[in-house]
Coordinates of C-alpha atoms and ligand atoms in Angstrom, one line a residue:
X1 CA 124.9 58.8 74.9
X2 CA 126.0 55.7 72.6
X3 CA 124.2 54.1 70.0
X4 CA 123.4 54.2 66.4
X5 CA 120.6 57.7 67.5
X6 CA 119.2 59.7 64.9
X7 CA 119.8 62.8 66.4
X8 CA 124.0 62.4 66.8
X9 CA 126.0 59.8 65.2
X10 CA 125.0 60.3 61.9
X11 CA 125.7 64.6 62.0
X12 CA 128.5 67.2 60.8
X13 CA 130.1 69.1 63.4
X14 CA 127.8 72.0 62.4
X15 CA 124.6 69.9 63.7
X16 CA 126.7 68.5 67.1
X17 CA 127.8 71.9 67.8
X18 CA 123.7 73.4 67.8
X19 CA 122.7 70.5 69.7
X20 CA 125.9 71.3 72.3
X21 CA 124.2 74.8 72.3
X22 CA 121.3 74.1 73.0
X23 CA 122.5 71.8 76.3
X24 CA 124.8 74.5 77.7
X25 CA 121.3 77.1 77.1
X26 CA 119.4 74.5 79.3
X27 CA 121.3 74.2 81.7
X28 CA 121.6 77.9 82.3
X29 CA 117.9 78.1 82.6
X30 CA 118.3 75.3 85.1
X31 CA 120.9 76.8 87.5
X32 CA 118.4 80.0 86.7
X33 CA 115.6 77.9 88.6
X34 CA 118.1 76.4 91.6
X35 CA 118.8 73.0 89.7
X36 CA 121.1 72.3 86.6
X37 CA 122.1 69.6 83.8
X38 CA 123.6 66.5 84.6
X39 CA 125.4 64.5 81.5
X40 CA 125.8 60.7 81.5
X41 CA 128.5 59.5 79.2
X42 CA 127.8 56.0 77.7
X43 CA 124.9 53.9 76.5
X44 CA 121.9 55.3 78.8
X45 CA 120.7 51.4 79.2
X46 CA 124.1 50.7 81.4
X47 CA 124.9 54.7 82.6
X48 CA 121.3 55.0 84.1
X49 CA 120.9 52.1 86.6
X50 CA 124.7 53.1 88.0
X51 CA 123.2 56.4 88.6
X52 CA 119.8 55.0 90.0
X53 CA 121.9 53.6 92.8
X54 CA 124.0 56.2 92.7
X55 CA 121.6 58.8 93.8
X56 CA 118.7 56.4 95.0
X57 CA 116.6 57.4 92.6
X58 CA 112.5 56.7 92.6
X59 CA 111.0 59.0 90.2
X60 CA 111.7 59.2 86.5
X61 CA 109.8 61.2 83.7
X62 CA 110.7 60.9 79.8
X63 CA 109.3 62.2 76.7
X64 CA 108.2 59.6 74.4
X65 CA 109.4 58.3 70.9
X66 CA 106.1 58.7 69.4
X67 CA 107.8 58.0 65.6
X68 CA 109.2 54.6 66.3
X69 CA 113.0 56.2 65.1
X70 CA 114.4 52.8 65.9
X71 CA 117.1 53.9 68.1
X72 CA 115.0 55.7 69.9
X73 CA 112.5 52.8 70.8
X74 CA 115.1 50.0 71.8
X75 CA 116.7 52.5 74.0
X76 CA 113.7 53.2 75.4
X77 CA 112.2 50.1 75.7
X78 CA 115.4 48.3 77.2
X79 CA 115.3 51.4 79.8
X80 CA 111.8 50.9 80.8
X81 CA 112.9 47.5 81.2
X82 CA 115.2 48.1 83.8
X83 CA 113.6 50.9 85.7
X84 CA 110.9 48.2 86.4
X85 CA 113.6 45.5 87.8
X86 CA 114.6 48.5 90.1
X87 CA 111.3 49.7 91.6
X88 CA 111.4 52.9 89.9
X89 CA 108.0 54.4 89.3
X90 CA 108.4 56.2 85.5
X91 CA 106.0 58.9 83.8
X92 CA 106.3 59.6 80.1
X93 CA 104.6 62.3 78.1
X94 CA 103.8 62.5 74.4
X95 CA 104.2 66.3 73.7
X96 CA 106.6 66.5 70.3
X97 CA 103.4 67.3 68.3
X98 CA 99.7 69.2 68.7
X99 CA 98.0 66.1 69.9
X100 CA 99.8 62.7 71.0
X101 CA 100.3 60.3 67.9
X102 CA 98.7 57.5 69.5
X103 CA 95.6 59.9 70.0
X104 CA 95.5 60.8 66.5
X105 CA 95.1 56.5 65.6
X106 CA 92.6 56.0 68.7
X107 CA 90.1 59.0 67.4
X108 CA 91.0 57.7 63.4
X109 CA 90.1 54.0 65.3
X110 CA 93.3 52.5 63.8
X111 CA 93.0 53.9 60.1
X112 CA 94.8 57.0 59.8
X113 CA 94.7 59.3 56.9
X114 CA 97.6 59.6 54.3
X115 CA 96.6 62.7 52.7
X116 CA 97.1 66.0 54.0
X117 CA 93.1 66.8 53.0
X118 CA 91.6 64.2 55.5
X119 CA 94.4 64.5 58.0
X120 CA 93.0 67.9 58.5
X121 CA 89.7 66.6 58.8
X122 CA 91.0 63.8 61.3
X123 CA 92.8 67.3 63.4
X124 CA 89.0 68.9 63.2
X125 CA 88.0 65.8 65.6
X126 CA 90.6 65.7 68.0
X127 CA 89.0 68.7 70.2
X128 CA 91.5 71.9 71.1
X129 CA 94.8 71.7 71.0
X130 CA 95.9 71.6 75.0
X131 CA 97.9 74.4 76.2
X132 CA 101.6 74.6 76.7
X133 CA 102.2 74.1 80.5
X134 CA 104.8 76.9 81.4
X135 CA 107.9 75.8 82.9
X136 CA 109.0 75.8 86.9
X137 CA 110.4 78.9 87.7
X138 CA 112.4 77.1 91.0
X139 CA 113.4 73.7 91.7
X140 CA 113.7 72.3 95.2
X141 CA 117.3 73.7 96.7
X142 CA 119.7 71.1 96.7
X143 CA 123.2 71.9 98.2
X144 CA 125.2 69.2 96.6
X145 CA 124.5 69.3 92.5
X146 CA 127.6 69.8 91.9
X147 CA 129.4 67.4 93.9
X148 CA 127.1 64.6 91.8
X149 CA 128.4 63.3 88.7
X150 CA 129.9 64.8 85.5
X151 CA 129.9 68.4 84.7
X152 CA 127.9 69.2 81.5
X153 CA 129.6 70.3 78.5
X154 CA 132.1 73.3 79.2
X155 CA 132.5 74.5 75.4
X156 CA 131.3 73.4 72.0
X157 CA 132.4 71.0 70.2
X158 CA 136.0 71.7 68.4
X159 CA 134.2 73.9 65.4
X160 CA 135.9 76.9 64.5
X161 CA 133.2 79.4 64.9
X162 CA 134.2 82.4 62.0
X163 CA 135.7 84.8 63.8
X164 CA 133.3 87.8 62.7
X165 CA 130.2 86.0 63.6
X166 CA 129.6 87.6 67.1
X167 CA 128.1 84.6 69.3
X168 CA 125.2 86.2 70.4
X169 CA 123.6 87.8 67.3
X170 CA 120.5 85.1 66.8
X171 CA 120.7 85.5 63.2
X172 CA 124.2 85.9 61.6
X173 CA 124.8 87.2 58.1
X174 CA 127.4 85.0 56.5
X175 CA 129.7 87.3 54.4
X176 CA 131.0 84.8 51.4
X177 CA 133.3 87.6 50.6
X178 CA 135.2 87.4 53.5
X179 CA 134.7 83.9 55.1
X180 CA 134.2 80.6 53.5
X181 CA 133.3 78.8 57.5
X182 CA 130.6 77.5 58.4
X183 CA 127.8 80.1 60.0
X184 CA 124.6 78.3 61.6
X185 CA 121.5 80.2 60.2
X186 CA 120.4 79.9 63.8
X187 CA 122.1 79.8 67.2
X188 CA 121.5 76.8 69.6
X189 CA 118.8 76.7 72.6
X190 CA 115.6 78.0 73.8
X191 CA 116.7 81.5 74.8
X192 CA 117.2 81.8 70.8
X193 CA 114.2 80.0 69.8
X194 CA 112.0 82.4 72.0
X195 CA 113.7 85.3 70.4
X196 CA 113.4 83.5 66.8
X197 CA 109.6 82.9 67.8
X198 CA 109.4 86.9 69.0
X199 CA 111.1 88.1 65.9
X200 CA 109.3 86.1 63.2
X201 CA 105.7 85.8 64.9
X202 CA 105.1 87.6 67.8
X203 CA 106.0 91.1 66.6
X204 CA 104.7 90.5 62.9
X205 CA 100.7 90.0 62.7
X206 CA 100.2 90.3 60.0
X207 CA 102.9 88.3 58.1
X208 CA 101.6 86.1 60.5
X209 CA 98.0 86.4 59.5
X210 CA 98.8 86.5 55.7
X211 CA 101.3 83.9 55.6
X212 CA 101.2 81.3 52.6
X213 CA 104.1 79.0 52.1
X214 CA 104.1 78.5 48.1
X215 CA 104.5 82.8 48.3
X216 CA 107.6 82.6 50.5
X217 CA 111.2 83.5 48.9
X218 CA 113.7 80.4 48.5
X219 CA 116.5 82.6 47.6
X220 CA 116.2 85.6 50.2
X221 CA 119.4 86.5 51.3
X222 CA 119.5 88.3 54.4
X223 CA 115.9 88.2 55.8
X224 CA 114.9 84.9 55.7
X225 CA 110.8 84.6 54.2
X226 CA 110.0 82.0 56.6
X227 CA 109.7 81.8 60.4
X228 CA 113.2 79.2 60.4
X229 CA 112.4 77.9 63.3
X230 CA 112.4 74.1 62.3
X231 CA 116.3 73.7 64.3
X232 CA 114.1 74.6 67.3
X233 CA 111.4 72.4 66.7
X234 CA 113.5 69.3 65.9
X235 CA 115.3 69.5 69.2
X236 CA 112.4 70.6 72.0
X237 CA 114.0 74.2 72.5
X238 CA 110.3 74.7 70.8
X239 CA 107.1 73.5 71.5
X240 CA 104.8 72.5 68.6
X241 CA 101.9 73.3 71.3
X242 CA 103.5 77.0 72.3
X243 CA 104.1 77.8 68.4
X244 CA 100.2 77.3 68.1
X245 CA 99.0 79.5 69.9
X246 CA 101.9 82.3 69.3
X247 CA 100.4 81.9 65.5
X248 CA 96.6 82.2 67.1
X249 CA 97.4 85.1 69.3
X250 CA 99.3 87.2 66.7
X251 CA 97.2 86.2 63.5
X252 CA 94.4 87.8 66.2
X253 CA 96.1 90.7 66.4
X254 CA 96.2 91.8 62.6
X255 CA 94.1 93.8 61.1
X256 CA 94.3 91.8 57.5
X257 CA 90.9 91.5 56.0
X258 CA 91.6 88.1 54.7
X259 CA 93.7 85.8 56.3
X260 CA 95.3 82.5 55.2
X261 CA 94.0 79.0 55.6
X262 CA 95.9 75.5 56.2
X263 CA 97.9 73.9 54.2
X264 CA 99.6 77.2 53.2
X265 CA 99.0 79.0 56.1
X266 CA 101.5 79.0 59.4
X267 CA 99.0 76.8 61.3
X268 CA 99.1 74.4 58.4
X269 CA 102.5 74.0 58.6
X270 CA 102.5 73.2 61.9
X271 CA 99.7 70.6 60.7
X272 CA 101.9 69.1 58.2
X273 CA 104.7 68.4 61.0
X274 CA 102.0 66.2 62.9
X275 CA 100.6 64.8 59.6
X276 CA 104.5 63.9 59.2
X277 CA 105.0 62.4 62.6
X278 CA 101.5 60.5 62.1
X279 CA 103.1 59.1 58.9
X280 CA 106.2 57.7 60.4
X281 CA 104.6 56.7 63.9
X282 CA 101.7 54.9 61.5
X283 CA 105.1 53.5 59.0
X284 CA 106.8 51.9 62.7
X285 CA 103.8 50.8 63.4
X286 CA 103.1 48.4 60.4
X287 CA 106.3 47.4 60.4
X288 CA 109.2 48.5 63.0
X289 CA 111.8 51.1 61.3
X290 CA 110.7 51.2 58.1
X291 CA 110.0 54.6 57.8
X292 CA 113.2 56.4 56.3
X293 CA 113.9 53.5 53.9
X294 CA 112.2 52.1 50.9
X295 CA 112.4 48.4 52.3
X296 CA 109.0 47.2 54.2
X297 CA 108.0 50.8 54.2
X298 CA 104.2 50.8 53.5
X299 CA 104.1 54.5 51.8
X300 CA 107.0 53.8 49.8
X301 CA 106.6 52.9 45.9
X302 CA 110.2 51.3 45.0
X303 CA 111.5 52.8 42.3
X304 CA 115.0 51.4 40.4
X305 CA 117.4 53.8 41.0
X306 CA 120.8 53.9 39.7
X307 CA 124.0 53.9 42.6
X308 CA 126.4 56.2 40.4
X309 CA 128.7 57.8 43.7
X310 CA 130.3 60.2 41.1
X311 CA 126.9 61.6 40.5
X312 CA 125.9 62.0 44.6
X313 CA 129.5 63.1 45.4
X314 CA 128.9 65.7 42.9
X315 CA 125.6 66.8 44.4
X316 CA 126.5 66.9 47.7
X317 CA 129.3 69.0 47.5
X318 CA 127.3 71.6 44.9
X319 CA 129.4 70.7 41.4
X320 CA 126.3 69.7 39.4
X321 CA 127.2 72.3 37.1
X322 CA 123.8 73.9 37.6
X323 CA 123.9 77.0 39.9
X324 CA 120.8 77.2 41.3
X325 CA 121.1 73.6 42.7
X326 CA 124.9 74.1 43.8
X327 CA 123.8 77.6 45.9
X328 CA 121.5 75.2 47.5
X329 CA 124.0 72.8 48.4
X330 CA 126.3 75.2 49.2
X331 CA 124.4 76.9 51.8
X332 CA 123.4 73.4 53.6
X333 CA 127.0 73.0 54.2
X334 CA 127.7 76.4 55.6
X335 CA 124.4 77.4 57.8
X336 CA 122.6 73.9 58.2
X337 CA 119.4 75.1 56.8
X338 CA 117.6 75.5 53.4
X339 CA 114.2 77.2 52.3
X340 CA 111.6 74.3 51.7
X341 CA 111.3 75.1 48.2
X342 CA 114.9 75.5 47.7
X343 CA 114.9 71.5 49.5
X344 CA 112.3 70.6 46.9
X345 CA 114.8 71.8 43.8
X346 CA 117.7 70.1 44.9
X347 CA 115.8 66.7 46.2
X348 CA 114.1 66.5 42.9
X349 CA 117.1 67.0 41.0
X350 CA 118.9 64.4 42.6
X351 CA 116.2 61.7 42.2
X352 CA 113.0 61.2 39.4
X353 CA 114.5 64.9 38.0
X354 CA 118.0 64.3 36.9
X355 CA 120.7 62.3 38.5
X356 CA 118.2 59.1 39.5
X357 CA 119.9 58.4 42.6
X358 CA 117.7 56.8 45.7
X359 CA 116.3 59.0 48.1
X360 CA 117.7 57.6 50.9
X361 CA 121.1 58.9 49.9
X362 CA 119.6 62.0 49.5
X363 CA 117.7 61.7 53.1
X364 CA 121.1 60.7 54.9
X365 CA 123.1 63.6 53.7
X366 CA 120.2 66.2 54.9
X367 CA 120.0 64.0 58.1
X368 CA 124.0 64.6 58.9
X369 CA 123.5 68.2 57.6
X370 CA 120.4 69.7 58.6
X371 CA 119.9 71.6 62.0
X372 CA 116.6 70.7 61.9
X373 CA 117.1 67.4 61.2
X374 CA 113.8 64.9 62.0
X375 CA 113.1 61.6 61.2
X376 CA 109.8 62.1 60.4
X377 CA 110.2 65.4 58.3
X378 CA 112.6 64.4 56.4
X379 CA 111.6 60.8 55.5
X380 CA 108.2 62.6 54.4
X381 CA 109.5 65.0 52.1
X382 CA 111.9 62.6 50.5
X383 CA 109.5 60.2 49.3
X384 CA 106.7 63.2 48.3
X385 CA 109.8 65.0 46.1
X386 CA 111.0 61.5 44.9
X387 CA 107.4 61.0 43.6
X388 CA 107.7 57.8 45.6
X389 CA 105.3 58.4 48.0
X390 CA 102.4 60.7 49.3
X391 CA 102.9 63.2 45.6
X392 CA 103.0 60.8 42.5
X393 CA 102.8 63.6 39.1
X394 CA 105.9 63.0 38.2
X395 CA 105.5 64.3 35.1
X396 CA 105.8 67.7 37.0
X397 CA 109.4 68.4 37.6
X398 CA 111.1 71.4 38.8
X399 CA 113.5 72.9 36.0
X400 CA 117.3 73.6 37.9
X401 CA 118.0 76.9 35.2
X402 CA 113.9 78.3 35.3
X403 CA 112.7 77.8 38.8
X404 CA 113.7 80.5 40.2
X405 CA 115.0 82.9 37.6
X406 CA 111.3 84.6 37.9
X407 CA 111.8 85.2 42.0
X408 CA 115.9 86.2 41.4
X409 CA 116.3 87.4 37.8
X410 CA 119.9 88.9 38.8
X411 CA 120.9 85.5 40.9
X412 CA 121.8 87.3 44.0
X413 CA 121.3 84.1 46.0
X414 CA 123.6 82.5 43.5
X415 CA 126.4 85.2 43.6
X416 CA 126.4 84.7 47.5
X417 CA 127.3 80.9 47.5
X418 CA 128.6 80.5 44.4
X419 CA 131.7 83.6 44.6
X420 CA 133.0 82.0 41.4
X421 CA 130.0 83.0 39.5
X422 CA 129.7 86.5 40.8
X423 CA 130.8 89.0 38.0
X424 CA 128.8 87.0 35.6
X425 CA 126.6 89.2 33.7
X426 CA 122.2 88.2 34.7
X427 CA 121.9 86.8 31.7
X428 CA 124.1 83.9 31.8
X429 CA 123.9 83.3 35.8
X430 CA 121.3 80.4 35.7
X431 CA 123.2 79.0 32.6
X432 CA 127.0 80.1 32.5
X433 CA 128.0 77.3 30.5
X434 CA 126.2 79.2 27.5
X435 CA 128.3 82.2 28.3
X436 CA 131.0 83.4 25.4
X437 CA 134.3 82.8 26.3
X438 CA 135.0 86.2 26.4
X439 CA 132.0 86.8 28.7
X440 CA 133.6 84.3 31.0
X441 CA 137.3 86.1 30.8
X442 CA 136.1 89.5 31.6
X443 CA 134.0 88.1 35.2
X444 CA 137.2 85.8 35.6
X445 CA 135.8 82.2 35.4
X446 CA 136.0 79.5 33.1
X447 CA 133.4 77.3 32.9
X448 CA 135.0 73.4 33.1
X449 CA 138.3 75.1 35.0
X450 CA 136.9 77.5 37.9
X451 CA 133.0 76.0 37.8
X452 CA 131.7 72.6 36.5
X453 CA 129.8 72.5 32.9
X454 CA 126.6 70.2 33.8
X455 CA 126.7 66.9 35.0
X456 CA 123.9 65.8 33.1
X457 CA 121.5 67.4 30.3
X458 CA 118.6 68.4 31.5
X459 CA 116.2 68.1 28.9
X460 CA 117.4 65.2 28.5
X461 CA 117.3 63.5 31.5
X462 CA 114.3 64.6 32.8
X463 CA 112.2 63.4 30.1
X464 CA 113.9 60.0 30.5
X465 CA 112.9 59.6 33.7
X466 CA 109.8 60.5 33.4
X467 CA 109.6 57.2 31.3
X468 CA 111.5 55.4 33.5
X469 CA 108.8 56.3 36.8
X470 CA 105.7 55.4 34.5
X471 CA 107.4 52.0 33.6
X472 CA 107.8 51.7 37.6
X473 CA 104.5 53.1 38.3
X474 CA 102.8 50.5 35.9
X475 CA 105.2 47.8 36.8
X476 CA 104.1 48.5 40.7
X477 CA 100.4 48.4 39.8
X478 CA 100.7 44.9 37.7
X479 CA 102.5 43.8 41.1
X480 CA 98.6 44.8 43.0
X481 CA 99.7 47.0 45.3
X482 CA 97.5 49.5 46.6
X483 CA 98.2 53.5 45.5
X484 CA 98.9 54.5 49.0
X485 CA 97.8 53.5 52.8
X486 CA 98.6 50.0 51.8
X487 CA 99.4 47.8 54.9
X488 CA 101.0 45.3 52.7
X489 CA 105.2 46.0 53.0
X490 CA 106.5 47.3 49.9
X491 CA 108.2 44.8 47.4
X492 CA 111.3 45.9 45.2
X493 CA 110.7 45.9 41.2
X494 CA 112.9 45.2 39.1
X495 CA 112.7 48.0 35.8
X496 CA 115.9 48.6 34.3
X497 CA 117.2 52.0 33.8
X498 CA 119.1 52.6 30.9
X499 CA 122.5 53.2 31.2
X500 CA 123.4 57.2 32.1
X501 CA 124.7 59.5 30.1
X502 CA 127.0 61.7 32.2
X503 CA 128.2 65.1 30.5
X504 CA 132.0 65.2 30.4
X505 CA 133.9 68.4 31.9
Ligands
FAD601 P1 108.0 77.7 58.4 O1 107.3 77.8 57.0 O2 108.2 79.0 59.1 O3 107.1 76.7 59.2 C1 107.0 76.7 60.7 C2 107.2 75.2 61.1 O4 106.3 74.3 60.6 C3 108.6 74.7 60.8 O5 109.6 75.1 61.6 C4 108.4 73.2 60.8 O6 108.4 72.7 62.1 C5 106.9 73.1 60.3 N1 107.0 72.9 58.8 C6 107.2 73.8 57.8 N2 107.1 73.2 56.6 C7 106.9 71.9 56.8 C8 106.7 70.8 55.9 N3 106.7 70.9 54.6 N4 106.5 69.6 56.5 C9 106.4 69.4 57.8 N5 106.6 70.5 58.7 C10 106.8 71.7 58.2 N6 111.9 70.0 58.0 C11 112.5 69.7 59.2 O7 112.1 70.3 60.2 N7 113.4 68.7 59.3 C12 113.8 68.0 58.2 O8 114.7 67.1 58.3 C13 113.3 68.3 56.9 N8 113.7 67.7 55.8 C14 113.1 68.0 54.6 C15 113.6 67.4 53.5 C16 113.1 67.8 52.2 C17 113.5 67.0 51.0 C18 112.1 68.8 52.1 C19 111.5 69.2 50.8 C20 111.6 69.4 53.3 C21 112.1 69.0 54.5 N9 111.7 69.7 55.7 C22 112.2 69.3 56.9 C23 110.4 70.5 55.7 C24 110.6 72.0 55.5 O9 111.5 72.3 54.5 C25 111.1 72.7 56.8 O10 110.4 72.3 57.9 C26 111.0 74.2 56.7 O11 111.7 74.7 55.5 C27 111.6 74.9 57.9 O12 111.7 76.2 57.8 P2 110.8 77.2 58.7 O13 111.0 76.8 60.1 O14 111.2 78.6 58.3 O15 109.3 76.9 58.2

């Protein structure tokens, strides 16, 4: 597949490698049921009429682009195009959330909600959520699939796997001590994501039952405290619809006495993926592709932030100085995946927290990093932890030394991505800079030599741009835009931030 898509161009050879997975799984389930995968090689809009031709093709199905991701709709637009020119009779489905997007508008009769509150109220009205259809279990026998065209991928892309990770463990530990590779938190396909599903919410009513999001760990270890089952939903190996009702039928199951409700509950975070996709499909709609960047994007408040690539090189690679934020970092780059809360620290920190750099930035290198990447997620998040849309107290900001020192007082989350850090005594983990010298000697690291100092203060920092978001804030209401849901496109301000004041090494 060419073209500028979402799901591939932009991603490390950790994402290509899952999604590579996840092709080989399906078409093993396919030669299961008498059929298999084929795999075009070039832009779809010239490889698919060859084929057509090819194989004298009348039938074609597709699952929609609900979101408007922009690739996504020229592609499918231009192929729709052409399957008409050729007589071919095409049937597309809507099935990446609960209820088709475009059903969510028609019952809201064209003014969708934008807060999570009244989207729920919106879901109330849409009547049962349909049930998952199960797949064939045979395809018609056809005696010359593999004399058609191209063979589907024979191996993964050329990632090293670590040797120690044994391929078919669903959830490798990733042992810093010993290997410094890259380890997916999760393997590729739907075999996986069935076992995932089994693991975290089949077999556990009444985690299942009980489950509140603001209680789960960001910095478990081995066990993960969420379901981590977002790399399956991004890429269909899971169905939003099957999820539903394997939360329904094991929260049934429990014998809690009280059981969670939406938005924390595991049913509410399936509601805040459609409320996501709603967003962006709602974003596309007002005006084409400008959800995922501040420009024309009607949820968007611009906000001036500073381009400083010292700062986002730094953040990227985990040498802020500030451990809790670099373990973050540091396990996106190795398993593809981070705890939400542990995405909120590090997205914050980056933008109205410390470093002012634009979310977008931020949003690209989760894009190319994630396994779970999605257009829609993502986007949302970004502008809710960038106060810039969707969550505007800004004045609340996530602290990168206290956040999580009451969940990890010892930093065990930090002593397994950080190894530099690990003989440092609890006290100074969060803040090692503040350890004695010959603290530092005796656990073998030297703050500014072995490990960064801070890039920026803190206490500093955030209070600045606190300042610097209400001058923005004000400056975007004297402009008359509306708070949110406006249908007017965004325009840029221009508020000056002061000059930063990065902390030298
Ligand atoms: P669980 O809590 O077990 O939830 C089950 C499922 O519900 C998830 O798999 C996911 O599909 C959905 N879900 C959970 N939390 C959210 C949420 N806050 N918003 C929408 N849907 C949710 N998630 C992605 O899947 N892709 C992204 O690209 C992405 N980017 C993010 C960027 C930032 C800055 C932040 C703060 C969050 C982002 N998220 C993204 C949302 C969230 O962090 C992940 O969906 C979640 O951590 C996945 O872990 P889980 O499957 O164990 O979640």
């Amino acid at each position: 597949m060419d073209g500028d898509s979402y799901q591939l161009l932009r991603c490390t050879a950790l994402r290509a490698n899952f999604l590579v997975e996840c092709l080989q799984d399906l078409d093993k389930s396919l030669r299961e049921s008498g059929s298999r995968l084929y795999v075009g090689k070039g832009d779809p809009i010239e490889v698919l009429p060859k084929l057509w031709d090819k194989w004298g093709v009348t039938h074609m199905t597709f699952e929609q682009d609900e979101t408007g991701e922009p690739y996504a709709k020229q592609r499918d637009e231009k192929v729709l195009e052409q399957a008409k020119k050729y007589g071919i009779k095409v049937e597309s489905f809507a099935s990446e959330t609960l209820h088709p997007l475009h059903k969510y508008t028609e019952v809201a009769k064209g003014s969708v909600p934008s807060t999570m509150g009244a989207f729920q109220t919106l879901f109330g009205k849409m009547g049962k959520v349909t049930k998952p259809t199960p797949a064939p279990k045979k395809y018609p026998p056809s005696d010359d699939h593999d004399s058609k065209i191209m063979l589907p991928p024979k191996s993964a892309t050329d990632l090293p796997w670590p040797r120690h990770v044994p391929k078919d463990e669903v959830t490798p530990h990733w042992d810093a001590a010993n290997c410094r590779g890259l380890a997916p938190i999760v393997r590729g396909g739907e075999v996986c994501a069935l076992a995932q599903l089994k693991k975290t919410v089949e077999e556990r009513p009444n985690f299942v039952a009980t489950y509140e999001k603001p209680m789960t760990s960001p910095v478990a270890t081995r066990e993960m405290s969420t379901t981590v089952l977002s790399p399956y939903m991004s890429l269909g190996c899971l169905s939003p619809r099957r999820l539903w009702y394997a939360i329904a039928e094991s929260s049934a199951r429990s014998s809690a006495t009280s059981k969670s409700k939406p938005p924390v509950s595991l049913h509410g975070q399936a509601l805040w993926r459609d409320f996501n996709h709603l967003m962006a499909h709602e974003a596309n709609r007002n005006q084409p592709g400008s959800w995922g960047q501040i420009d024309g994007n009607k949820f968007c408040r611009p906000i001036p932030w500073d381009d400083d690539k010292v700062l986002l090189s730094a953040w990227k690679e985990g040498r802020t100085g500030y451990p809790w934020i670099d373990a973050c970092m540091k396990q996106l780059e190795t398993e593809g995946w981070i705890h939400h809360l542990g995405r909120h620290a590090v997205a914050c920190f980056l933008t109205r927290g410390d470093l002012w750099q634009s979310w977008e930035k931020g949003a690209e290198h989760f894009e190319s990093r994630l396994l779970d990447a999605d257009y829609a997620l993502n986007g949302f998040n970004w502008l809710w932890l960038s106060c810039s849309g969707f969550f505007y107290q800004y004045f609340r900001c996530y602290s990168p030394v206290a956040f999580q020192k009451k969940n990890d007082p010892n930093g065990e989350y930090i002593r397994k991505w950080i190894p530099e850090l690990r003989e440092l005594p609890s006290k100074y983990i969060y803040e090692p800079w503040t350890a004695p010298a010959s603290i530092q000697e005796k656990a073998g690291v030297r703050i500014g030599r072995d490990y960064p100092k801070p890039i920026v203060d803190h206490a500093i920092e955030s209070k600045e741009n606190m300042s610097k978001m209400k001058m923005a804030y004000d400056q975007y209401k004297e402009l008359g835009e509306a708070d949110t849901g406006s249908s007017k496109p965004a325009a840029r301000t221009s508020v000056k931030s002061p000059a930063r004041k990065r902390q030298k090494n």
